[in-house]
Short mmCIF file of C-alpha atoms and ligand atoms in Angstrom, two decimals:
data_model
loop_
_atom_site.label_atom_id
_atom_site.label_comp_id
_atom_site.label_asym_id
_atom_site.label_seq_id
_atom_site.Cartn_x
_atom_site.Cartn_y
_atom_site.Cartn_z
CA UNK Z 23 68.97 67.41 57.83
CA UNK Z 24 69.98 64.47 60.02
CA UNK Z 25 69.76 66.46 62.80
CA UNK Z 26 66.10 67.37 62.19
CA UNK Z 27 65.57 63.30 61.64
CA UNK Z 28 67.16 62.58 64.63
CA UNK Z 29 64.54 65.49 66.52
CA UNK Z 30 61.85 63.92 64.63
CA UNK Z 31 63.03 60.26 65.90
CA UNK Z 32 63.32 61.53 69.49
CA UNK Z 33 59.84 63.24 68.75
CA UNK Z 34 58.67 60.18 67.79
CA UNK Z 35 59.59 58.24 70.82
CA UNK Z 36 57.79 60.51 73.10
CA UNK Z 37 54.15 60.05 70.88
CA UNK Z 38 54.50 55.98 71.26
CA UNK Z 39 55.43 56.58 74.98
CA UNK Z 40 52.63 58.65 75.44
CA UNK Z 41 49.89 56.77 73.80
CA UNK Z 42 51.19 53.52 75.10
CA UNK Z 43 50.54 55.67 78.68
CA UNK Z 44 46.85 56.59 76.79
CA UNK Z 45 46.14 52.86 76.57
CA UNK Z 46 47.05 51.89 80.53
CA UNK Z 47 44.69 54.79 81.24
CA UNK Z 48 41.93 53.16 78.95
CA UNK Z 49 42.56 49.52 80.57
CA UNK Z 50 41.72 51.10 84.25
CA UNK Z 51 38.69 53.12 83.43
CA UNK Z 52 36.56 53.40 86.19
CA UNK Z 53 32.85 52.51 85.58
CA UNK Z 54 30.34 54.69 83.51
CA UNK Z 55 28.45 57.33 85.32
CA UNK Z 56 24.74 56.88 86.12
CA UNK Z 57 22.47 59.22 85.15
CA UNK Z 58 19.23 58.06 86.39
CA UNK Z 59 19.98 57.73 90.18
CA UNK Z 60 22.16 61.33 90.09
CA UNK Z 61 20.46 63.82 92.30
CA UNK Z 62 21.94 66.10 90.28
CA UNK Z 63 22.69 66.96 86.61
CA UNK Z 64 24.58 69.86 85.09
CA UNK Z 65 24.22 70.65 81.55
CA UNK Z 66 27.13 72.80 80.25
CA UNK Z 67 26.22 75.83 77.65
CA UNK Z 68 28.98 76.46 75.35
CA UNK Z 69 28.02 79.14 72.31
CA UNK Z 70 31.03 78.46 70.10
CA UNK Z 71 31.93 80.96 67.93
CA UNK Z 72 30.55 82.28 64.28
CA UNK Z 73 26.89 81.40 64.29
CA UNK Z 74 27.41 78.91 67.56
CA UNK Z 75 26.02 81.91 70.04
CA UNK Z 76 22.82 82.29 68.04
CA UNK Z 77 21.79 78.97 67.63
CA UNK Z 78 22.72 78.39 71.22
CA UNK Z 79 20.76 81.38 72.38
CA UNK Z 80 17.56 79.49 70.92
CA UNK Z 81 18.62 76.10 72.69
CA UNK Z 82 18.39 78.13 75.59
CA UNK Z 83 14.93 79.14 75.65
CA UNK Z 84 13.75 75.80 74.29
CA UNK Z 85 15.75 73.74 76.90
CA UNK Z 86 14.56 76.08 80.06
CA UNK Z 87 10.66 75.60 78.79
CA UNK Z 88 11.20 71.92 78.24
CA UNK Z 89 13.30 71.72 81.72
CA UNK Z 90 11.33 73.74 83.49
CA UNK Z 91 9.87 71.37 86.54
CA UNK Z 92 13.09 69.81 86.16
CA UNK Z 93 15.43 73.25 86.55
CA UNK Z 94 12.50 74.30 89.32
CA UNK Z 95 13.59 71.29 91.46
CA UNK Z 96 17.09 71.80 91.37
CA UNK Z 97 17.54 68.44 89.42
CA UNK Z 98 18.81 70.28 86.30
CA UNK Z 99 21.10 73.36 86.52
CA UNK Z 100 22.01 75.12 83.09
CA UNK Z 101 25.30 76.29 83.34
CA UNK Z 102 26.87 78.93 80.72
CA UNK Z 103 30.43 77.79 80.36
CA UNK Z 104 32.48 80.93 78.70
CA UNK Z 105 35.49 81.80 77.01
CA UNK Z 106 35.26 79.03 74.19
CA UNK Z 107 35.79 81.49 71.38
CA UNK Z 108 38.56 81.57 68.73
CA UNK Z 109 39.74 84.80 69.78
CA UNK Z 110 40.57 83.73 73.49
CA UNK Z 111 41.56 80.45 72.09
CA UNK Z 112 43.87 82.39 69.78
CA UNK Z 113 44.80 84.27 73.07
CA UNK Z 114 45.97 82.27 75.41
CA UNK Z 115 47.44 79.96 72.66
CA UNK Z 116 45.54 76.75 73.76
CA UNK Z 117 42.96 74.79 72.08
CA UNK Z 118 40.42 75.14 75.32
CA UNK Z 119 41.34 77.67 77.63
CA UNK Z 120 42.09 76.25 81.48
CA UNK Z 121 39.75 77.77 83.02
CA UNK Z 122 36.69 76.89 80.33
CA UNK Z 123 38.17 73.46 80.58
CA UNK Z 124 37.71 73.36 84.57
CA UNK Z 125 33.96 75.13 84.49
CA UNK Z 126 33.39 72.00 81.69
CA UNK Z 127 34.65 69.78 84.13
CA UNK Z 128 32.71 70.62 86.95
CA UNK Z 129 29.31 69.58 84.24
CA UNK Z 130 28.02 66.26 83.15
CA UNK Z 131 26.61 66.67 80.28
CA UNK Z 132 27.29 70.13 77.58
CA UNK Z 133 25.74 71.58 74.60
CA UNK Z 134 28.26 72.73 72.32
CA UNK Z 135 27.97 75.37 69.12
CA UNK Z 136 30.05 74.94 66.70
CA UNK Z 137 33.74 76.04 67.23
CA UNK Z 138 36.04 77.53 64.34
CA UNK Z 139 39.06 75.35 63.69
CA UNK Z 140 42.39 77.01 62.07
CA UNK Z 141 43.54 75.26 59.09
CA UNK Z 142 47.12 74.84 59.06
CA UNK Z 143 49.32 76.43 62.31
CA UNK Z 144 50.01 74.96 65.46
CA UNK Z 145 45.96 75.73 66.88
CA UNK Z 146 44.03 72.56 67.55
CA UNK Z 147 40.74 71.97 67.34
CA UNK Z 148 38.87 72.98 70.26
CA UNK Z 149 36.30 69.72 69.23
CA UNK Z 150 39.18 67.47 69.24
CA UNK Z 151 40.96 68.73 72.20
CA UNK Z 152 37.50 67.60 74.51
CA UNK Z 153 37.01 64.71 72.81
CA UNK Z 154 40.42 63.86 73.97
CA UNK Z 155 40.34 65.70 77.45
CA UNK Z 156 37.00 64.38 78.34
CA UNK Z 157 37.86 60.84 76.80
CA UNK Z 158 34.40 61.37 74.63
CA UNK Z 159 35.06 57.99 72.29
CA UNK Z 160 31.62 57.24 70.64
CA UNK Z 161 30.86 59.61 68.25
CA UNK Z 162 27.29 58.93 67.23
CA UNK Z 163 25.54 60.22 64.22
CA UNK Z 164 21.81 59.06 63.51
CA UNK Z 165 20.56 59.89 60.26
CA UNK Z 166 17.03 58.81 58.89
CA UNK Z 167 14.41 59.45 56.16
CA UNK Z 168 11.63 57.62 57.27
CA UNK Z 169 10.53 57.77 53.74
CA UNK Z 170 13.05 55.61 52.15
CA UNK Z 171 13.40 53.29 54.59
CA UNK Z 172 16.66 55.08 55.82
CA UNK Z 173 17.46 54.60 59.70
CA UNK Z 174 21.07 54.65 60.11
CA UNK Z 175 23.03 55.17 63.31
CA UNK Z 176 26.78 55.76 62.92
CA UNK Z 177 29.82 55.04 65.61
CA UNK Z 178 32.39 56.85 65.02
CA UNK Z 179 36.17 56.18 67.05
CA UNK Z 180 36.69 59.75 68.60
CA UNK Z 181 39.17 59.96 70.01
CA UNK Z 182 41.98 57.95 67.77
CA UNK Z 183 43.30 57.69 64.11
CA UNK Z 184 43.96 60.20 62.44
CA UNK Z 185 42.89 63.03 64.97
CA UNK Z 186 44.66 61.86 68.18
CA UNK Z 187 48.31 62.98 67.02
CA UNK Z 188 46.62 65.43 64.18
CA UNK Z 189 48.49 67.94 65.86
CA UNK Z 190 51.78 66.57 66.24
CA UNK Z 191 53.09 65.50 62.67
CA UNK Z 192 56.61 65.95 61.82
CA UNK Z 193 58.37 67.78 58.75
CA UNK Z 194 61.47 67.40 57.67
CA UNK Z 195 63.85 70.03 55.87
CA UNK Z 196 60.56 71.74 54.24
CA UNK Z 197 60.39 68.51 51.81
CA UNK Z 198 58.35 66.13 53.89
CA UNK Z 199 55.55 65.97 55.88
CA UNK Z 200 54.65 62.74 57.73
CA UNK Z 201 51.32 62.41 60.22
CA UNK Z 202 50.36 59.48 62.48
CA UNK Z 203 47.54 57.33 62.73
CA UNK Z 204 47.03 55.49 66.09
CA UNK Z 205 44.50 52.13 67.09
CA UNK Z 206 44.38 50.81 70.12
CA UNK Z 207 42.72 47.50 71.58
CA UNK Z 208 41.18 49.49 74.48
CA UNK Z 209 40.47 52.06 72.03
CA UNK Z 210 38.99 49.99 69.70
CA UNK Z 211 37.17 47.41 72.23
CA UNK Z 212 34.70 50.60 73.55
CA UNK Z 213 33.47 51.93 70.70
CA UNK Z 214 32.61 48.45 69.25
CA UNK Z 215 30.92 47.34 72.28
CA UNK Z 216 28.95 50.92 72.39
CA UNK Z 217 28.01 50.21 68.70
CA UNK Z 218 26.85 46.50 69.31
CA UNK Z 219 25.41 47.09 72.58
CA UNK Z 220 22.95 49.69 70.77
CA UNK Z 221 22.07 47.67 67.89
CA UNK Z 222 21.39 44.73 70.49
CA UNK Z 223 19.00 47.33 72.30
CA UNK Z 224 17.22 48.79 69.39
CA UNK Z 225 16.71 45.46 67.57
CA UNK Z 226 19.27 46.15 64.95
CA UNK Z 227 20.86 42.43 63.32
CA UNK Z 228 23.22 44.74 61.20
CA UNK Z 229 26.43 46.12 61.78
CA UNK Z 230 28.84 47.59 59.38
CA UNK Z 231 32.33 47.80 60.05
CA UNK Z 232 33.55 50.17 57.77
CA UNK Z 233 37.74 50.39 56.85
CA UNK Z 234 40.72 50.36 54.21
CA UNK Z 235 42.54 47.59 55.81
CA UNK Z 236 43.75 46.63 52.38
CA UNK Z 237 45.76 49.25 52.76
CA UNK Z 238 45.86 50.84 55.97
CA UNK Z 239 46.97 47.19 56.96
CA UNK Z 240 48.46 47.59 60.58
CA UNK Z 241 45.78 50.05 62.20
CA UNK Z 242 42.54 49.38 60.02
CA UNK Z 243 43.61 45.65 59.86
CA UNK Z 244 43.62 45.86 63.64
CA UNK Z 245 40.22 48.02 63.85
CA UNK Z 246 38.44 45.46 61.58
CA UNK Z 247 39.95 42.45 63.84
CA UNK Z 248 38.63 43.74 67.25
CA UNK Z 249 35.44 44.68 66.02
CA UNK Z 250 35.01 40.70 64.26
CA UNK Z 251 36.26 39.87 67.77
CA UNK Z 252 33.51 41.74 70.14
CA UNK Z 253 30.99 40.80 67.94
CA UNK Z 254 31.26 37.33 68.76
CA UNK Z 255 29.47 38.73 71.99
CA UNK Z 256 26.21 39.31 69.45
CA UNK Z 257 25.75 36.12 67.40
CA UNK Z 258 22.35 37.36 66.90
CA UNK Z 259 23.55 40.25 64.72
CA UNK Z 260 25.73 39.84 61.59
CA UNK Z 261 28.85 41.53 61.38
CA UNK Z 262 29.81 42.89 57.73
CA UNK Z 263 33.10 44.37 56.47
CA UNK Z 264 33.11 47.15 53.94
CA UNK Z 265 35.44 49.38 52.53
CA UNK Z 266 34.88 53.14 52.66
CA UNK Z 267 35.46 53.75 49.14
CA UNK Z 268 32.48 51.32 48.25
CA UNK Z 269 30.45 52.17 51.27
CA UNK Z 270 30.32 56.05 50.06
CA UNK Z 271 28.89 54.84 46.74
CA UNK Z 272 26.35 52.63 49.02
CA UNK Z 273 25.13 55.38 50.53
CA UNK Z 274 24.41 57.35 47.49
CA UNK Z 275 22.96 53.92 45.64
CA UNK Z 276 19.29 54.03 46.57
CA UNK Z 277 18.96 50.70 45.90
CA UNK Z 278 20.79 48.91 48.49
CA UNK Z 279 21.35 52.06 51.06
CA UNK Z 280 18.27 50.90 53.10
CA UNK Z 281 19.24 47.66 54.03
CA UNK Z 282 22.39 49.59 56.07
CA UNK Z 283 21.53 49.91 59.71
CA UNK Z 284 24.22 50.36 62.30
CA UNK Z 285 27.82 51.68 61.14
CA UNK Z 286 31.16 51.19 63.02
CA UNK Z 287 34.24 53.07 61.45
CA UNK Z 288 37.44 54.74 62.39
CA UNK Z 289 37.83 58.36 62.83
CA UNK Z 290 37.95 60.49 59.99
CA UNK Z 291 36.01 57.48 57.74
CA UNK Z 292 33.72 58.38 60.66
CA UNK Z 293 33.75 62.09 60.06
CA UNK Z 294 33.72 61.91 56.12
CA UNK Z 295 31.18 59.58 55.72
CA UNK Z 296 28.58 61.24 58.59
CA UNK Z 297 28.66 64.29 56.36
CA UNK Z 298 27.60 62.78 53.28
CA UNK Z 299 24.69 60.73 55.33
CA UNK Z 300 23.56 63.91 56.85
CA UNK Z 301 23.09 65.85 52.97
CA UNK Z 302 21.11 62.64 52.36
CA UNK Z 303 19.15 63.57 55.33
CA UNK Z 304 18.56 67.12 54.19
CA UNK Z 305 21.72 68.99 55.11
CA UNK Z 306 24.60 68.90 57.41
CA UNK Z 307 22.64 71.66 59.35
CA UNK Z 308 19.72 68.75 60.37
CA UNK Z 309 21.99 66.35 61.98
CA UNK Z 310 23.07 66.38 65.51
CA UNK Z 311 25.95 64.36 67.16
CA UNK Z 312 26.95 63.33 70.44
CA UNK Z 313 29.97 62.70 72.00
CA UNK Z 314 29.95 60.02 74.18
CA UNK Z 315 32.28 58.92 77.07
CA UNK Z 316 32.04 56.90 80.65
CA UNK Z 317 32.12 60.03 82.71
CA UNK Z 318 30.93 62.84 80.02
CA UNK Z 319 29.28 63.67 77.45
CA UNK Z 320 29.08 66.37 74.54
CA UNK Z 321 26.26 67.16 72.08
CA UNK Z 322 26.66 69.23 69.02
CA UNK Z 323 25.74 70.16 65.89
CA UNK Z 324 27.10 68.36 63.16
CA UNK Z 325 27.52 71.62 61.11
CA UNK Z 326 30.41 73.96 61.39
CA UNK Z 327 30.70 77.74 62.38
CA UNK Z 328 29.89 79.15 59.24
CA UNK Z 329 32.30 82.74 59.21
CA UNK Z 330 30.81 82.80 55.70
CA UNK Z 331 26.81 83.74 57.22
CA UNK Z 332 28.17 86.04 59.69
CA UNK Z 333 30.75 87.91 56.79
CA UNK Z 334 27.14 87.94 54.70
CA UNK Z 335 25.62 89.17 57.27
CA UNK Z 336 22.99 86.48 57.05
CA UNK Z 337 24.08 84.52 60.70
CA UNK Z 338 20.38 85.42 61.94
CA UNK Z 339 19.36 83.08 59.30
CA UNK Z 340 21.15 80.13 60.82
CA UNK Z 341 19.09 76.99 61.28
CA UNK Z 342 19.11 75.56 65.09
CA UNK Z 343 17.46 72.36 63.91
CA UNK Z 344 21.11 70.66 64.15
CA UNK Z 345 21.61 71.61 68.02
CA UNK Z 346 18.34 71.09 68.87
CA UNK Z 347 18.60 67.41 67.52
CA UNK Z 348 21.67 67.08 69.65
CA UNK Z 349 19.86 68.23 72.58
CA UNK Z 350 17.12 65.75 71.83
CA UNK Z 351 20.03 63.06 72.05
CA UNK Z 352 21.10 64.63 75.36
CA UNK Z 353 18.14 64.87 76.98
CA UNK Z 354 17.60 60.99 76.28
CA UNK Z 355 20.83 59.96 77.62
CA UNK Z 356 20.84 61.35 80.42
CA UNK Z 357 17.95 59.55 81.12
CA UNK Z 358 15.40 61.90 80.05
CA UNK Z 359 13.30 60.00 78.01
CA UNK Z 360 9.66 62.18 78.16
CA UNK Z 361 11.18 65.27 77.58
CA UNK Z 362 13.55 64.06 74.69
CA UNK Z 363 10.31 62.68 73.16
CA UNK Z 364 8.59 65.91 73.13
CA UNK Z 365 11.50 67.51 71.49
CA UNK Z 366 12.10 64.72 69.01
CA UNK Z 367 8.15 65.21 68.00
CA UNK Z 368 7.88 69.01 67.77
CA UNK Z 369 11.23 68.84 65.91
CA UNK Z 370 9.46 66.56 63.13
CA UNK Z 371 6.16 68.45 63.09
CA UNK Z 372 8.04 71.49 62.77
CA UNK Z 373 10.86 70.34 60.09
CA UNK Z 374 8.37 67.72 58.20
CA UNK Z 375 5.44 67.33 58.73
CA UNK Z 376 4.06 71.04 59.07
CA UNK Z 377 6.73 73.02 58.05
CA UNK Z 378 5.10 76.42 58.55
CA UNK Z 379 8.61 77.75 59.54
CA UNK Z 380 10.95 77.26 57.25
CA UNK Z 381 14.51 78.22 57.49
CA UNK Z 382 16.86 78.23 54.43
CA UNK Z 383 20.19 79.21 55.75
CA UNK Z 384 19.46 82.58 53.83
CA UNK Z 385 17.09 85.99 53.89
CA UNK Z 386 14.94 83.89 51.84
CA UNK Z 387 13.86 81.84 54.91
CA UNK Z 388 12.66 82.55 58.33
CA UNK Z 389 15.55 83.52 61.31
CA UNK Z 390 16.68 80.99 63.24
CA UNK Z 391 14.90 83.13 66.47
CA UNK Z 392 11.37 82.53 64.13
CA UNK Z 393 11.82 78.69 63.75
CA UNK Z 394 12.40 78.71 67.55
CA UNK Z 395 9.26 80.46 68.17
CA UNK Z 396 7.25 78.09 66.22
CA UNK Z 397 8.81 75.05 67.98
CA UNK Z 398 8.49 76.58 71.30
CA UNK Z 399 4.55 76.95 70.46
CA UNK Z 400 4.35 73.62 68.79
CA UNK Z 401 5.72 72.36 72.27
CA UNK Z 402 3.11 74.09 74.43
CA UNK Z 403 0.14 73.18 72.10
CA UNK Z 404 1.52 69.54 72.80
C1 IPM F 755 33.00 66.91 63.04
C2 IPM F 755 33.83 68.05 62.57
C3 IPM F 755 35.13 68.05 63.34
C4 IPM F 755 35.86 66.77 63.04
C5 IPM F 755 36.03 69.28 63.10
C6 IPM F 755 35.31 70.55 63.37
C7 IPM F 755 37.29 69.18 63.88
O1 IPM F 755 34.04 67.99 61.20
O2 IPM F 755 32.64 66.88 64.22
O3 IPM F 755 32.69 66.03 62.22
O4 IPM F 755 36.61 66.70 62.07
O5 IPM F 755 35.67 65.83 63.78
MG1 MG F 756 33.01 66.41 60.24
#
């Protein structure tokens, strides 16, 4: 046994040496890329796997009407980007292949279907492993029911906590198991400047920033501390501190949940409490999410794979509201805005206001190839 401590010690030097190495990078970023004066903007396709290449087939069709003057110029190129799948991830033993990860890299911008993630094993996430590779740090979630009041906007760290060394616990003797949790300054600085900087932008004098540093004193205590600190960069907007425990209850308490506007939380608080927003929504399957970093950017559903529709049988059923709500977020930052509009609008005449398509996740409900139909015909009747 005290040789496997002394491994894990040794194991353990090499994770602070590397993320101290993470942290240099972070301090020497070079400037964010600028969308609006590129002459030249590749979107990435990636289908995912389970239900990821049928929704992604109707993203397709949508995005190349919607792009069309756009993709005619030369100005957009849609780019498939293959080989994300579990079986060639399983395959070649790595979470994104090499050469999927240099076609990605060679984009600006991707769509992204849901990829299945291996519980347990060595396998990591193929989500996490381009967060980290393309240094994607703002998670953002919006989530709104115009009827209640309800217009949140989450900022999630991405690319920290508990996911950045998720892979590379240590166990000891079969008896203990021991994972890390990591917070930077540079880490934390970005993501609470991106969530400030939008609520400055869209008029928000609200931001949340949600922790357990009573008890997840060193990196939550830090989280909460930068976060206080950047926001003395706002004094217009007040800066609150919750805990997540309470804030989950907030969000289910329809009394004060309105009030909430603009969330700023560590990773998997992040990734937890975006879930339970998005059921309040109308389902994990209507939210989209985007991936934000200086140089890239990645826009997904919020939803996973869902093996269990494609064992059923039922994957034709799927609902591509999700990714097309991602690809209304993508289309708007990379500058976009008209076109993001239009999507944003058919989207809600489609999904709420007129509803004469309505998919269910099951054979009880229209196909996922029906609802894109409708939208494409509620975008041409525009
Ligand atoms: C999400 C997902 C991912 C996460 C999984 C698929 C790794 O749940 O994007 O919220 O945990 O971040
Ligand atoms: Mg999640």
């Amino acid at each position: 046994m005290n040789e496997q401590i002394e491994q894990a010690v040794a194991a353990f030097r090499t994770l602070l040496t590397e993320q101290i190495a993470r942290t240099d990078e972070m301090e020497k970023a070079p400037p964010p890329k600028d969308y609006k004066t590129a002459n030249k903007i590749r979107i990435g396709m990636i289908d995912g796997d389970g239900i990821g290449p049928i929704i992604m087939r109707e993203a397709r069709r949508v995005l190349a009407l919607l792009l069309a003057p756009q993709i005619k110029t030369g100005r957009v190129e849609m780019v498939d980007i293959e080989g994300l799948t579990i079986e060639n991830r399983l395959a070649t033993g790595k979470a994104i292949p090499a050469d999927t990860l240099a076609a990605i890299r060679t984009c600006d911008v991707l769509l992204k279907g849901p990829t299945t993630t291996p519980k347990g094993g060595s396998m990591e996430s193929a989500n996490v492993a381009m967060r980290r590779e393309l240094d994607l740090y703002a998670n953002v979630r919006p989530v709104s029911v115009p009827a209640e009041g309800i217009d949140w906007a989450f900022f999630r760290e991405n690319t920290e906590g508990e996911y950045v060394l998720g892979s590379r616990g240590i166990e000891i003797d079969g008896r203990l198991a021991m994972d890390f949790k990591v917070t930077t300054v540079a880490g934390t600085r970005r993501i609470a400047r991106a969530a400030f900087e939008y609520a400055r932008n869209n008029g928000k004098t609200n931001v949340a920033i949600v922790t357990k540093a009573n008890i997840m004193k060193k990196t939550d205590g830090s989280f909460s501390a930068i976060c206080h600190e950047i926001a003395k960069d706002y004094p217009e907007i007040t800066a609150e501190d919750w805990y997540i425990d309470i804030m989950t209850a907030n969000l289910v308490n329809e009394k004060i949940r309105s009030r909430f506007q603009v969330f700023l939380l560590p990773n998997l608080y992040g990734d937890i409490i975006t879930d339970e927003a998005a059921q309040i929504q109308g389902g994990v399957g209507t939210a989209g999410s985007a991936n934000i970093g200086d140089q890239y950017a990645m826009f997904e559903a919020i939803h996973g794979s869902a093996p269990r529709m494609i064992e059923e049988g039922i994957g034709e059923y799927a609902s591509p509201e999700s990714i097309l709500r991602a690809a209304v977020m993508m289309l708007s930052h990379i500058g976009l805005m008209e076109e993001s509009g239009q999507l944003a609008d058919a989207l809600h005449i489609c999904s709420e206001s007129e509803r004469r398509v309505v998919v269910t996740g099951d054979r009880d409900g229209a196909t996922c190839r029906a609802y894109a139909d409708y939208l494409m015909e509620t975008l041409a009747n525009a």
